[in-house]
mmCIF file of C-alpha atoms in Angstrom:
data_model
loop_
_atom_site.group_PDB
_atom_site.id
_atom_site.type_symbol
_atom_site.label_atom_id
_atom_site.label_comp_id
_atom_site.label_asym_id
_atom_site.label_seq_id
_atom_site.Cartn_x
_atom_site.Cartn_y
_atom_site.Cartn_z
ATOM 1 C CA UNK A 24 -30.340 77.826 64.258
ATOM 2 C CA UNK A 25 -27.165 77.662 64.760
ATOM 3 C CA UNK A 26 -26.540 74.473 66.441
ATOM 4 C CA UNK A 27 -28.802 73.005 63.776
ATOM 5 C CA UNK A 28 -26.028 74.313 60.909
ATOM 6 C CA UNK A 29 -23.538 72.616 63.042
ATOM 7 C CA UNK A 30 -25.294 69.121 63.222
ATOM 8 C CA UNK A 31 -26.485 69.401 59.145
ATOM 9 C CA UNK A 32 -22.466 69.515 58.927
ATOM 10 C CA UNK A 33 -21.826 66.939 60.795
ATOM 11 C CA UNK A 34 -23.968 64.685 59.319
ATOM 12 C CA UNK A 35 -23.450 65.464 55.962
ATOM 13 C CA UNK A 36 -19.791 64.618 56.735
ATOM 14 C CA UNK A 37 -20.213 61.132 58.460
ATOM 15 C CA UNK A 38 -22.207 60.660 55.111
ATOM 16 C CA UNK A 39 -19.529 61.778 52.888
ATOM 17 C CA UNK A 40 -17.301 59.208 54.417
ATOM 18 C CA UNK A 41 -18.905 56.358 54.020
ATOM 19 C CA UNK A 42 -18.230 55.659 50.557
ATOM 20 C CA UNK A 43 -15.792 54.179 48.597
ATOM 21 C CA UNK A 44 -14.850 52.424 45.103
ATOM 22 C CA UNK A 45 -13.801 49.025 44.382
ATOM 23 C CA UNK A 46 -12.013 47.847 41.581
ATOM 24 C CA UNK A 47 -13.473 44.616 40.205
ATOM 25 C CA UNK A 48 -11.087 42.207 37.245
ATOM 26 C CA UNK A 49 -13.158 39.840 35.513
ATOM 27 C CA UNK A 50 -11.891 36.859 33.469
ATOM 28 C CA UNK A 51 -12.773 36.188 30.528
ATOM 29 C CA UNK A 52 -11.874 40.041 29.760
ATOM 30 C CA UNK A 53 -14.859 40.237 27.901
ATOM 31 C CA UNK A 54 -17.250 39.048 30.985
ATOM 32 C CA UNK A 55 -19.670 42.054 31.959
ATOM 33 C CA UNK A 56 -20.537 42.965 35.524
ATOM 34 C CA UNK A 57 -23.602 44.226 36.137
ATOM 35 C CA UNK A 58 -25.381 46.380 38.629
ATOM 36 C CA UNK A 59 -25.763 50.372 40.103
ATOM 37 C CA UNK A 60 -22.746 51.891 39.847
ATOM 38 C CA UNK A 61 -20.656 49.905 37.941
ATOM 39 C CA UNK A 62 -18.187 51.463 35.175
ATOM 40 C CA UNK A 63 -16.314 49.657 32.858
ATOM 41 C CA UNK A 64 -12.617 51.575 32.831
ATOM 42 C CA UNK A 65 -10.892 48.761 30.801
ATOM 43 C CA UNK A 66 -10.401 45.560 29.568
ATOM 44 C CA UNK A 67 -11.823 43.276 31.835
ATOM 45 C CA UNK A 68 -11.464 45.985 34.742
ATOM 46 C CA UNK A 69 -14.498 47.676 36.688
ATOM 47 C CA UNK A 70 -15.456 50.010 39.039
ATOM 48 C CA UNK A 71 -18.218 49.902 41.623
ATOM 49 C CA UNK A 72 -19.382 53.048 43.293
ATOM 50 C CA UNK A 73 -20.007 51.750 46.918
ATOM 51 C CA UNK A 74 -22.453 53.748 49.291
ATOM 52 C CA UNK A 75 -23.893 53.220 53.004
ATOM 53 C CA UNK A 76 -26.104 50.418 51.632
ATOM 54 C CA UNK A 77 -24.839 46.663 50.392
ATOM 55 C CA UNK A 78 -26.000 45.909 46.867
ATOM 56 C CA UNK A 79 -25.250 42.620 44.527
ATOM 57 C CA UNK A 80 -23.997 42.324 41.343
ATOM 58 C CA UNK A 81 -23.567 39.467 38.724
ATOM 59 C CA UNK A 82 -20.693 38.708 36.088
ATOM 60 C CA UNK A 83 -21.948 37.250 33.422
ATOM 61 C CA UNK A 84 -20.590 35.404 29.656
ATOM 62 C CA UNK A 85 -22.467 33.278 26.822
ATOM 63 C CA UNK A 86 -20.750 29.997 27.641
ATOM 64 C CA UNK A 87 -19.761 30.336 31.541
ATOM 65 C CA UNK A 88 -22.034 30.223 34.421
ATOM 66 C CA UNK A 89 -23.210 33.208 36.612
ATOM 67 C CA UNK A 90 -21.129 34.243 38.914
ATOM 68 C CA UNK A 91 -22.685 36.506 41.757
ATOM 69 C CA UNK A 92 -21.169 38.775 44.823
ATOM 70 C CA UNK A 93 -22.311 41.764 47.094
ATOM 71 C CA UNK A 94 -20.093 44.948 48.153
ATOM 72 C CA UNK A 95 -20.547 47.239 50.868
ATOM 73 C CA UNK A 96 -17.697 49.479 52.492
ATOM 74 C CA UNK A 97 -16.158 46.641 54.436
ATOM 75 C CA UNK A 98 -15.457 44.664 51.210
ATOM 76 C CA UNK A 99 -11.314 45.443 50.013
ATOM 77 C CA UNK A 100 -11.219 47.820 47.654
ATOM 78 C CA UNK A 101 -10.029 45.355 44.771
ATOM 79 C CA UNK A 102 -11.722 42.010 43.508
ATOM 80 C CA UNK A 103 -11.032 39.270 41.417
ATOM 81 C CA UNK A 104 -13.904 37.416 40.000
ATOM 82 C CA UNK A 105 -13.238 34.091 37.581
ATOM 83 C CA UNK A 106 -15.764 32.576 35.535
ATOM 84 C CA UNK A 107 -16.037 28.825 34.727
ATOM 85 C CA UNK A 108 -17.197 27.914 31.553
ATOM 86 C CA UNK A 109 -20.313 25.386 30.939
ATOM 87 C CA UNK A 110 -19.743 24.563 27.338
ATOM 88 C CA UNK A 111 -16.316 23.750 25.708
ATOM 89 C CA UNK A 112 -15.350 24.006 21.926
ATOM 90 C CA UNK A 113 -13.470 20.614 21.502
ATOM 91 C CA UNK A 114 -10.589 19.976 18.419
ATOM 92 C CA UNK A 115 -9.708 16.287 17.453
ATOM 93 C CA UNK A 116 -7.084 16.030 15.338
ATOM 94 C CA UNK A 117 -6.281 12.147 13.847
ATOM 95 C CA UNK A 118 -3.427 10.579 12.736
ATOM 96 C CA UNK A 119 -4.281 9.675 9.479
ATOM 97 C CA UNK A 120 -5.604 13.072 8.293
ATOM 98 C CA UNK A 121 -8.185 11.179 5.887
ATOM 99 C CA UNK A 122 -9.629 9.725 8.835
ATOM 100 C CA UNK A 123 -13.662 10.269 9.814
ATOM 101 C CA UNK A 124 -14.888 11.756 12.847
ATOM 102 C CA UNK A 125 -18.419 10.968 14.438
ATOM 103 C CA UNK A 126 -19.586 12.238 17.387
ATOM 104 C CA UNK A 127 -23.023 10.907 18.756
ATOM 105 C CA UNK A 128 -22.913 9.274 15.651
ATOM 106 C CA UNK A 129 -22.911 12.889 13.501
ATOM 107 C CA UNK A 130 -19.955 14.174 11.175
ATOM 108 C CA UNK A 131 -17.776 16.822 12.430
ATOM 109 C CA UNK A 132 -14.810 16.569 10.370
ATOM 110 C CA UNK A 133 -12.158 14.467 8.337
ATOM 111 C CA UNK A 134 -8.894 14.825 10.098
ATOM 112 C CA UNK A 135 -9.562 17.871 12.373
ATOM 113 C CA UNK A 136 -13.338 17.737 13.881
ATOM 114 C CA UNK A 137 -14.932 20.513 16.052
ATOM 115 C CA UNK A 138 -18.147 20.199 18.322
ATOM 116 C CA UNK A 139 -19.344 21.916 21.639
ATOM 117 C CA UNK A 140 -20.009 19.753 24.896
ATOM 118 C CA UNK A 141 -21.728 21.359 27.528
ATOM 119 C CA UNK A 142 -21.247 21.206 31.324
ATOM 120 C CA UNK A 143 -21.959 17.437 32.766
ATOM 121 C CA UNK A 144 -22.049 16.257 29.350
ATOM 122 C CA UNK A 145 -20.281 13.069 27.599
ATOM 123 C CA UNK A 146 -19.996 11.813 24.110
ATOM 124 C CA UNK A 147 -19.322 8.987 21.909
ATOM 125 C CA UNK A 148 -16.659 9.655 19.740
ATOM 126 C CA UNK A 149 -15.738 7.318 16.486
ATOM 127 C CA UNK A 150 -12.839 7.982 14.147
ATOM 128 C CA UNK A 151 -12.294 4.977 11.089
ATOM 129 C CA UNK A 152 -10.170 5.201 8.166
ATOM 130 C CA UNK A 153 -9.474 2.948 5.609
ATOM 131 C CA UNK A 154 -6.484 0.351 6.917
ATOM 132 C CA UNK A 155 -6.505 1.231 10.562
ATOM 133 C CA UNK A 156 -8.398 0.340 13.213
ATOM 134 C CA UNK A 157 -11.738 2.357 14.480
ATOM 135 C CA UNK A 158 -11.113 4.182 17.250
ATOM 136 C CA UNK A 159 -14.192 4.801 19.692
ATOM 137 C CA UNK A 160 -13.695 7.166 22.622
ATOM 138 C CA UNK A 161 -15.578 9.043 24.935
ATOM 139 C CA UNK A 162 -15.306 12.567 25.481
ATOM 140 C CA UNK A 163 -16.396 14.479 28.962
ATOM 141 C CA UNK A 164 -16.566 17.990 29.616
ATOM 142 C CA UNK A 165 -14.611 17.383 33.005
ATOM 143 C CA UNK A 166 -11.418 16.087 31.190
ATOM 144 C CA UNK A 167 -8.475 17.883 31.938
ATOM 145 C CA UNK A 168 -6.673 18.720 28.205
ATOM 146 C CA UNK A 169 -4.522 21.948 26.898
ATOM 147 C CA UNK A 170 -5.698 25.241 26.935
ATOM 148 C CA UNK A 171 -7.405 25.002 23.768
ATOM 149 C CA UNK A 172 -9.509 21.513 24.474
ATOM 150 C CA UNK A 173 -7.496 19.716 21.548
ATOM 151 C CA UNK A 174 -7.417 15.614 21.590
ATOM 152 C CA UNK A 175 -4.829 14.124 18.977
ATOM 153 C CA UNK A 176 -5.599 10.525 18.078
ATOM 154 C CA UNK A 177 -3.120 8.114 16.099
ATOM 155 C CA UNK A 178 -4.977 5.408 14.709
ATOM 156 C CA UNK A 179 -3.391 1.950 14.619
ATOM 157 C CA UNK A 180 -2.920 0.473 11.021
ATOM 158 C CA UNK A 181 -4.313 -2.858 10.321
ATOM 159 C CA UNK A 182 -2.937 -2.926 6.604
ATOM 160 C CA UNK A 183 -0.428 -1.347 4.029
ATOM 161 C CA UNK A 184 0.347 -1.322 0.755
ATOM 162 C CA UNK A 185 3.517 -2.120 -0.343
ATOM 163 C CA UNK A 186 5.499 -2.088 -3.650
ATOM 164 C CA UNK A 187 7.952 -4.515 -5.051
ATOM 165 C CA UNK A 188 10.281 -4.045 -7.270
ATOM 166 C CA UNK A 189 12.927 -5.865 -9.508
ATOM 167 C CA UNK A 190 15.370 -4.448 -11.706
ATOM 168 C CA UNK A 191 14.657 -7.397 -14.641
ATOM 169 C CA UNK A 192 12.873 -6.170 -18.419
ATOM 170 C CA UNK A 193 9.418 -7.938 -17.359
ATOM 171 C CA UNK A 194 8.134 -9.842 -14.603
ATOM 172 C CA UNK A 195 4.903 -11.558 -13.764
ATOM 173 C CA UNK A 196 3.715 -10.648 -9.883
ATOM 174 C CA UNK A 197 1.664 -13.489 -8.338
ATOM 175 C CA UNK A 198 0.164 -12.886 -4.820
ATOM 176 C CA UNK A 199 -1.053 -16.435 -3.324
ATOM 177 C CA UNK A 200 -1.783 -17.493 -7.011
ATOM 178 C CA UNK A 201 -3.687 -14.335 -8.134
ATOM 179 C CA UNK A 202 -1.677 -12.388 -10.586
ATOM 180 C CA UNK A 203 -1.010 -8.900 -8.779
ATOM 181 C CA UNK A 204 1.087 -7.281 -11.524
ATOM 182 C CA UNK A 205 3.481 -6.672 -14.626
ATOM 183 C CA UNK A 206 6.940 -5.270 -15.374
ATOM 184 C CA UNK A 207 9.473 -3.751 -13.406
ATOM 185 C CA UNK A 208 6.910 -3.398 -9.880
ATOM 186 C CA UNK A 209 3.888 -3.958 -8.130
ATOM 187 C CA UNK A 210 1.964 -3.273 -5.285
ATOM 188 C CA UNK A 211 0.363 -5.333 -2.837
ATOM 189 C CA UNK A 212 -1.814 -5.031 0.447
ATOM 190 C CA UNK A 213 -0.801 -6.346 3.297
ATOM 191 C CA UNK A 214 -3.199 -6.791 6.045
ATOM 192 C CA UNK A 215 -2.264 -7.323 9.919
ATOM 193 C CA UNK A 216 -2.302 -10.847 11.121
ATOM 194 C CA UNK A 217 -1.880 -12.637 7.400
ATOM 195 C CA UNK A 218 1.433 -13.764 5.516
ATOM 196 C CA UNK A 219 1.176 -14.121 1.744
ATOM 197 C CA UNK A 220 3.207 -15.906 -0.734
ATOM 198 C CA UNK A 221 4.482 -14.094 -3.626
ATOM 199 C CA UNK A 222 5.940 -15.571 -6.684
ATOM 200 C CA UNK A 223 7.691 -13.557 -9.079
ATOM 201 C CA UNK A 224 8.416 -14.990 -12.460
ATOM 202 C CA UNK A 225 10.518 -13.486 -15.405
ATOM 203 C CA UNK A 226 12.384 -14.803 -18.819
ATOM 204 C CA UNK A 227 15.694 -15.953 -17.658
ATOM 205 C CA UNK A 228 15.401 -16.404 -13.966
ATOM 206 C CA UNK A 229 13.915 -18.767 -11.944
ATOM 207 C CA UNK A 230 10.872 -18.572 -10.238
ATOM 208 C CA UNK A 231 11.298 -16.530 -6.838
ATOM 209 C CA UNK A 232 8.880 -16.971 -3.603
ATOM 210 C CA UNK A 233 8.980 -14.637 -1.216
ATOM 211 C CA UNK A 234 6.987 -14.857 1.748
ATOM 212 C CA UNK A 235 5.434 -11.326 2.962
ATOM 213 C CA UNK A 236 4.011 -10.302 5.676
ATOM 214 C CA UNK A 237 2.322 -6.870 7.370
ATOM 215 C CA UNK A 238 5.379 -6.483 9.904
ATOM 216 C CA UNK A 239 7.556 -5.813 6.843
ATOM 217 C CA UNK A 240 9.361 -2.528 7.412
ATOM 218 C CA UNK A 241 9.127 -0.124 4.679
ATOM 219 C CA UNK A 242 6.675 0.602 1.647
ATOM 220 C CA UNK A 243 9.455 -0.231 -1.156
ATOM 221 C CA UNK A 244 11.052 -3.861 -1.191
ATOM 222 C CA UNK A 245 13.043 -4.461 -3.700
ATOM 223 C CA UNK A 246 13.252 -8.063 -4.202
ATOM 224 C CA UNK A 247 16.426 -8.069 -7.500
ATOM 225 C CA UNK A 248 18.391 -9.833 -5.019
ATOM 226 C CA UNK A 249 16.302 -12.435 -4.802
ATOM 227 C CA UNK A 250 16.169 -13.357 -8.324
ATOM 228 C CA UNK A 251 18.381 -16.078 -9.611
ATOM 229 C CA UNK A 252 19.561 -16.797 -13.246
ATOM 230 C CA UNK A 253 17.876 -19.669 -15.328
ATOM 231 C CA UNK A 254 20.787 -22.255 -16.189
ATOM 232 C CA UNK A 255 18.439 -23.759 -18.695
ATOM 233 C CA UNK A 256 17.662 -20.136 -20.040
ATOM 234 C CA UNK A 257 21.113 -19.273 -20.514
ATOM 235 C CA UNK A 258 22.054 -22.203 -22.665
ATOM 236 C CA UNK A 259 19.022 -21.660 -24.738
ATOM 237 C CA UNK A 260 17.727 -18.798 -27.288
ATOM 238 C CA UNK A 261 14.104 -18.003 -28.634
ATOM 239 C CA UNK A 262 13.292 -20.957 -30.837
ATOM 240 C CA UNK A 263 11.788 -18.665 -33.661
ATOM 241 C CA UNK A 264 11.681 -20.638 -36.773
ATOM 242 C CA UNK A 265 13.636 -23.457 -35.090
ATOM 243 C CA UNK A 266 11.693 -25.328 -32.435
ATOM 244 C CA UNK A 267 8.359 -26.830 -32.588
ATOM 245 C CA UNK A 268 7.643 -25.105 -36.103
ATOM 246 C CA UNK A 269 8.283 -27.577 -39.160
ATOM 247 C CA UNK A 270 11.164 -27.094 -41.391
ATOM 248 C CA UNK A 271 11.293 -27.742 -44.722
ATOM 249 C CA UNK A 272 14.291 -28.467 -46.664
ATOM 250 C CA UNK A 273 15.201 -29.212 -49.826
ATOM 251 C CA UNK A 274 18.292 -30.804 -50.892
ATOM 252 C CA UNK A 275 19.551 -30.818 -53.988
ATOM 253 C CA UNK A 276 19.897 -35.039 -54.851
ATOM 254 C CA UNK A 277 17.563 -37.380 -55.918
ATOM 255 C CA UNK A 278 19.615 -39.746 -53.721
ATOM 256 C CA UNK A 279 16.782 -40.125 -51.257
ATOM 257 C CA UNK A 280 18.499 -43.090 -49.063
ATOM 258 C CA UNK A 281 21.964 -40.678 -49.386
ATOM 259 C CA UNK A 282 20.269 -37.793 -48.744
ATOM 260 C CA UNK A 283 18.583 -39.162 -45.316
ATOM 261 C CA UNK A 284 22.096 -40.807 -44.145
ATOM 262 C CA UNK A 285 23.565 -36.961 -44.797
ATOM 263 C CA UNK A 286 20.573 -35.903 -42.181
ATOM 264 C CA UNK A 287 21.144 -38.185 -39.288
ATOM 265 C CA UNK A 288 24.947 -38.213 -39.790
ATOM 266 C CA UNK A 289 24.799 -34.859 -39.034
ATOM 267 C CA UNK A 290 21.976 -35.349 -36.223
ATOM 268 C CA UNK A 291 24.051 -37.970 -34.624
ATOM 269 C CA UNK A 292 27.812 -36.000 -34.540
ATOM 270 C CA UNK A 293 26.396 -32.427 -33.985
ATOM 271 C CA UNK A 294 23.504 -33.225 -31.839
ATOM 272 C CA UNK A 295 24.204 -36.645 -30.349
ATOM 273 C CA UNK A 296 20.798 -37.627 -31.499
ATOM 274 C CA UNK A 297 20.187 -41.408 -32.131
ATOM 275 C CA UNK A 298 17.787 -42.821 -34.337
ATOM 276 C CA UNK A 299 14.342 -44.379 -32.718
ATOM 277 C CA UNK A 300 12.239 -45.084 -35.537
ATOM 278 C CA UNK A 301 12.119 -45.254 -39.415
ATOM 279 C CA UNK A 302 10.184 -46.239 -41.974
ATOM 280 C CA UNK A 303 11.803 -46.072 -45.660
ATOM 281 C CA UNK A 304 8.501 -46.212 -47.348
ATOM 282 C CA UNK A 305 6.801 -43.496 -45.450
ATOM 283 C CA UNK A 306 9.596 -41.602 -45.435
ATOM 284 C CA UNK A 307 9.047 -41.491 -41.539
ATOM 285 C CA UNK A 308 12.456 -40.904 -39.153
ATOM 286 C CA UNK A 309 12.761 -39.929 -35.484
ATOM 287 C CA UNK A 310 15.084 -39.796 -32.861
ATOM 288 C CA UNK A 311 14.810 -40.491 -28.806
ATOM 289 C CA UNK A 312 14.754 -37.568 -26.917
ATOM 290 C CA UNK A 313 17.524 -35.994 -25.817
ATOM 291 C CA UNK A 314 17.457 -34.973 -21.940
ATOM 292 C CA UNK A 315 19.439 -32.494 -20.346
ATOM 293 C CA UNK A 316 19.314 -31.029 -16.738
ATOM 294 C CA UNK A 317 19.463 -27.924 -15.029
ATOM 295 C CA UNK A 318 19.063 -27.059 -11.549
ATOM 296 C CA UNK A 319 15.861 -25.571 -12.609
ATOM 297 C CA UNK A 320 14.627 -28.024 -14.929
ATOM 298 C CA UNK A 321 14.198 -30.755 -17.692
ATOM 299 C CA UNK A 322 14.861 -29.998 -21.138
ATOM 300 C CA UNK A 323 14.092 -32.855 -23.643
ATOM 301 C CA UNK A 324 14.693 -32.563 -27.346
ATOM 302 C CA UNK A 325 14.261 -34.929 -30.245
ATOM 303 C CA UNK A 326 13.937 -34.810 -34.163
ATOM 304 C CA UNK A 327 11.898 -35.829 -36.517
ATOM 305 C CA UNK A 328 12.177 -35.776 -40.351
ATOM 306 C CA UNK A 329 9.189 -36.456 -42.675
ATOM 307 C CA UNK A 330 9.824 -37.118 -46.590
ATOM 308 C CA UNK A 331 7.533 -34.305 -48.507
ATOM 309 C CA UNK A 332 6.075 -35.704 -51.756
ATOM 310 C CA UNK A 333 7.572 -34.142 -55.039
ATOM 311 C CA UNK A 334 4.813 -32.153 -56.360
ATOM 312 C CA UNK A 335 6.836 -30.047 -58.433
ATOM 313 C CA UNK A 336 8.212 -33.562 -60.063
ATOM 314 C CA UNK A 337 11.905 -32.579 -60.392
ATOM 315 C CA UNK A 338 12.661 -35.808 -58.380
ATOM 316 C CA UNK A 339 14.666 -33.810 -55.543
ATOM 317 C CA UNK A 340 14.681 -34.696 -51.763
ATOM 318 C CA UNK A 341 12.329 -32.705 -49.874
ATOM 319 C CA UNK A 342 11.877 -33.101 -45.468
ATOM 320 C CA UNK A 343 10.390 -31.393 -43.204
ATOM 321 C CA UNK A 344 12.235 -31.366 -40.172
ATOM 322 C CA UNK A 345 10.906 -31.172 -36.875
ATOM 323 C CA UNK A 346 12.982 -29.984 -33.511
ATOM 324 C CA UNK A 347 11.077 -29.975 -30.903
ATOM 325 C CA UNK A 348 11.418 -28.804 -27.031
ATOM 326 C CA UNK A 349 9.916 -29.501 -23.737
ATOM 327 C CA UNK A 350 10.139 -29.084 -20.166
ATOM 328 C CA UNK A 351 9.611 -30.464 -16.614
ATOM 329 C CA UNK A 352 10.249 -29.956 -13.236
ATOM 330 C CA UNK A 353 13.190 -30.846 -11.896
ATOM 331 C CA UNK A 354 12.326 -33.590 -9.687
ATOM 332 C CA UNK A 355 9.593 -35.087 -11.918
ATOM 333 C CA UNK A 356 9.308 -38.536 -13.121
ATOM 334 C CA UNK A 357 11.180 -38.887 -16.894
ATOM 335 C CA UNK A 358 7.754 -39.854 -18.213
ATOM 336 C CA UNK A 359 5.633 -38.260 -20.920
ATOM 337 C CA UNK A 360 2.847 -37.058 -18.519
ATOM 338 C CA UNK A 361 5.751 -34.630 -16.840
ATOM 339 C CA UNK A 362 6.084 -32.762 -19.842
ATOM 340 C CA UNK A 363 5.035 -29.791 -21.847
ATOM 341 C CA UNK A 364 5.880 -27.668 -24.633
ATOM 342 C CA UNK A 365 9.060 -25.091 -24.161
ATOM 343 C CA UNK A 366 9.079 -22.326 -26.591
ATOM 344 C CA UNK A 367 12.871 -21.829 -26.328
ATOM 345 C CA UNK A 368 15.192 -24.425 -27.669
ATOM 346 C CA UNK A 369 18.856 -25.182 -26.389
ATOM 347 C CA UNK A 370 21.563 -23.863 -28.481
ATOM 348 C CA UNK A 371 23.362 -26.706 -29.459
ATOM 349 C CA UNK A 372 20.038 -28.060 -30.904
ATOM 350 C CA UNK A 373 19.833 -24.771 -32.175
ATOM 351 C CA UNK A 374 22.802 -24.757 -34.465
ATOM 352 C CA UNK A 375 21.607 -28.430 -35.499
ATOM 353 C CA UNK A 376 18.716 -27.287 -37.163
ATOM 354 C CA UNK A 377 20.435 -24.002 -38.507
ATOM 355 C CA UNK A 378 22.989 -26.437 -40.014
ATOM 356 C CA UNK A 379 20.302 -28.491 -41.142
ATOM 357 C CA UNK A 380 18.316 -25.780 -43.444
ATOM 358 C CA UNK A 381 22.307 -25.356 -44.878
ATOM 359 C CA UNK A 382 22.248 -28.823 -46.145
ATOM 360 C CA UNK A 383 19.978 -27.121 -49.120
ATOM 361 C CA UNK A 384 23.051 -25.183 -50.551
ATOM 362 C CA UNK A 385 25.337 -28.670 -50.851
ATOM 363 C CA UNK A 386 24.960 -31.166 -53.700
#
């Protein structure tokens, strides 16, 4: 009995020996090991109970594959086990931030987009915005990015809008004939690969043509520089009751032949008008048309004085005087067909006509 004591000892000994813990780290943290024997004694850290017998365990996470390993009391008494994911949460970010994303053809976002790709998996990706070009990608689970999956996409731009400016009361904006604004700015798109022709026209200055283009730097152009002063404008005024309206005058004399000499005296040596055509009986004068030049343009002005009948029958001279104005391009032919009406009327011819209405107060 004694011996058998002896060998129970023994045994229970050798037995007593062979066992052991290992220490198992898990990443993710939150992965879970399972199998006998296993307690959890922190974050991401186990312990396996190992006895005489080899056993397996798996680590497993939603999102990572399986990973699986077997202890026994030759294994070292500390293991690292890292899982590898088989699904990724993927952030594109775009350059602009209005821009759409599609992925397989489905909306994730506008500017920032997030979707999941899975292990082996690729896909389509489409970003567009309005004045860039589309952008279409592919995405695969095995590309290498940061830590946190993110893709940042710039789209290129394929059109701007820009906004011109001139530091005049009013202007008229044309862009290639089409008017494109009014006043002090205006604002124009520009798309890559074209060149436009803008014309910019305001009271006082002459016309200004820019060419503009999409490689234009900058959103603001001001274009004041550009603008250059009307010669013909300058030496003029607004023709208010003076050009192209009749005006009648009355003059105090029932000297009609005196009273027309008085007229075109005054025509001739203020105005340097000369006479083209008169008829006494219709009471019908004109003069040839006056033509002066600017850089700019052609200014032509004439006279012409109609007798008025005396309906009141006090037997005094009565006209209606006519200045009128018109205008041509520079370089066009000094023929009718070249002209139109100008609303403005030089100032000399100005003062003619002022002087003219004056002729009522004399006797």
């Amino acid at each position: 009995m004694k011996k058998l004591f002896l060998l129970t000892l023994v045994l229970m000994s050798t037995i007593m020996i062979q066992a052991k813990d290992v220490v198992v780290t898990v990443f993710p943290p939150s992965a879970v090991v399972i199998g006998d024997n296993v307690t959890k004694t922190g974050d991401g850290i186990y312990s396996i109970h190992v006895g005489l017998f080899e056993k397996a365990y798996t680590v497993q996470l939603d999102g990572f594959d399986t990973e699986y390993f077997r202890v026994n009391l030759q294994t070292n008494a500390t293991l690292k086990c890292t899982l590898k994911p088989n699904r990724k949460t993927v952030t594109i970010t775009t350059t602009p931030d209005d821009a759409k994303i599609k992925v397989d053809g489905e909306d994730v976002g506008t500017g920032v987009g997030k979707f999941i790709i899975l292990k082996g998996e690729s896909k389509s990706v489409k970003i567009s915005a309005y004045g860039y070009d589309t952008y279409v990608g592919q995405v695969n689970f095995a590309d290498q990015r940061d830590i946190n999956n993110s893709y940042e996409i710039a789209l290129i731009q394929n059109e701007k809008n820009v906004t011109i400016t001139v530091d005049v009361e009013s202007a008229d904006f044309y862009l290639d004939g089409v008017q494109c604004g009014k006043g002090k700015s205006a604002t124009v798109t520009l798309k890559k690969g074209q060149s436009y022709n803008l014309l910019i026209r305001s009271l006082g200055y002459r016309d200004c043509i820019q060419k503009l283009d999409f490689s234009m730097e900058g959103n603001n152009i001001d274009l004041t520089s550009k603008l250059t002063k009307d010669a013909s404008f300058t030496s003029s005024e607004d023709g208010g009751m003076y050009a192209n309206i009749p005006l009648d005058v009355t003059l105090k004399t029932t000297d009609h032949i005196g009273a027309i000499r008085r007229v075109f005296q005054m025509l001739t040596t203020q105005g340097g008008f000369t006479l083209a055509k008169q008829d006494h009986v219709l009471g019908f004068y004109q003069t040839v048309w006056n033509l002066d030049k600017f850089d700019e343009r052609q200014v032509r002005t004439r006279v012409t004085v109609t007798e008025l009948p005396d309906m009141e029958g006090n037997g005094l001279t009565k006209y209606s005087i006519l200045v009128e104005s018109q205008e041509a391009d520079p370089k066009a032919p000094n023929v009718d067909e070249s002209f139109k009406k100008w609303d403005r009327i030089l100032k000399r011819y100005a003062d003619v006509a002022r002087n003219l209405k004056s002729l009522e107060n004399m006797k």
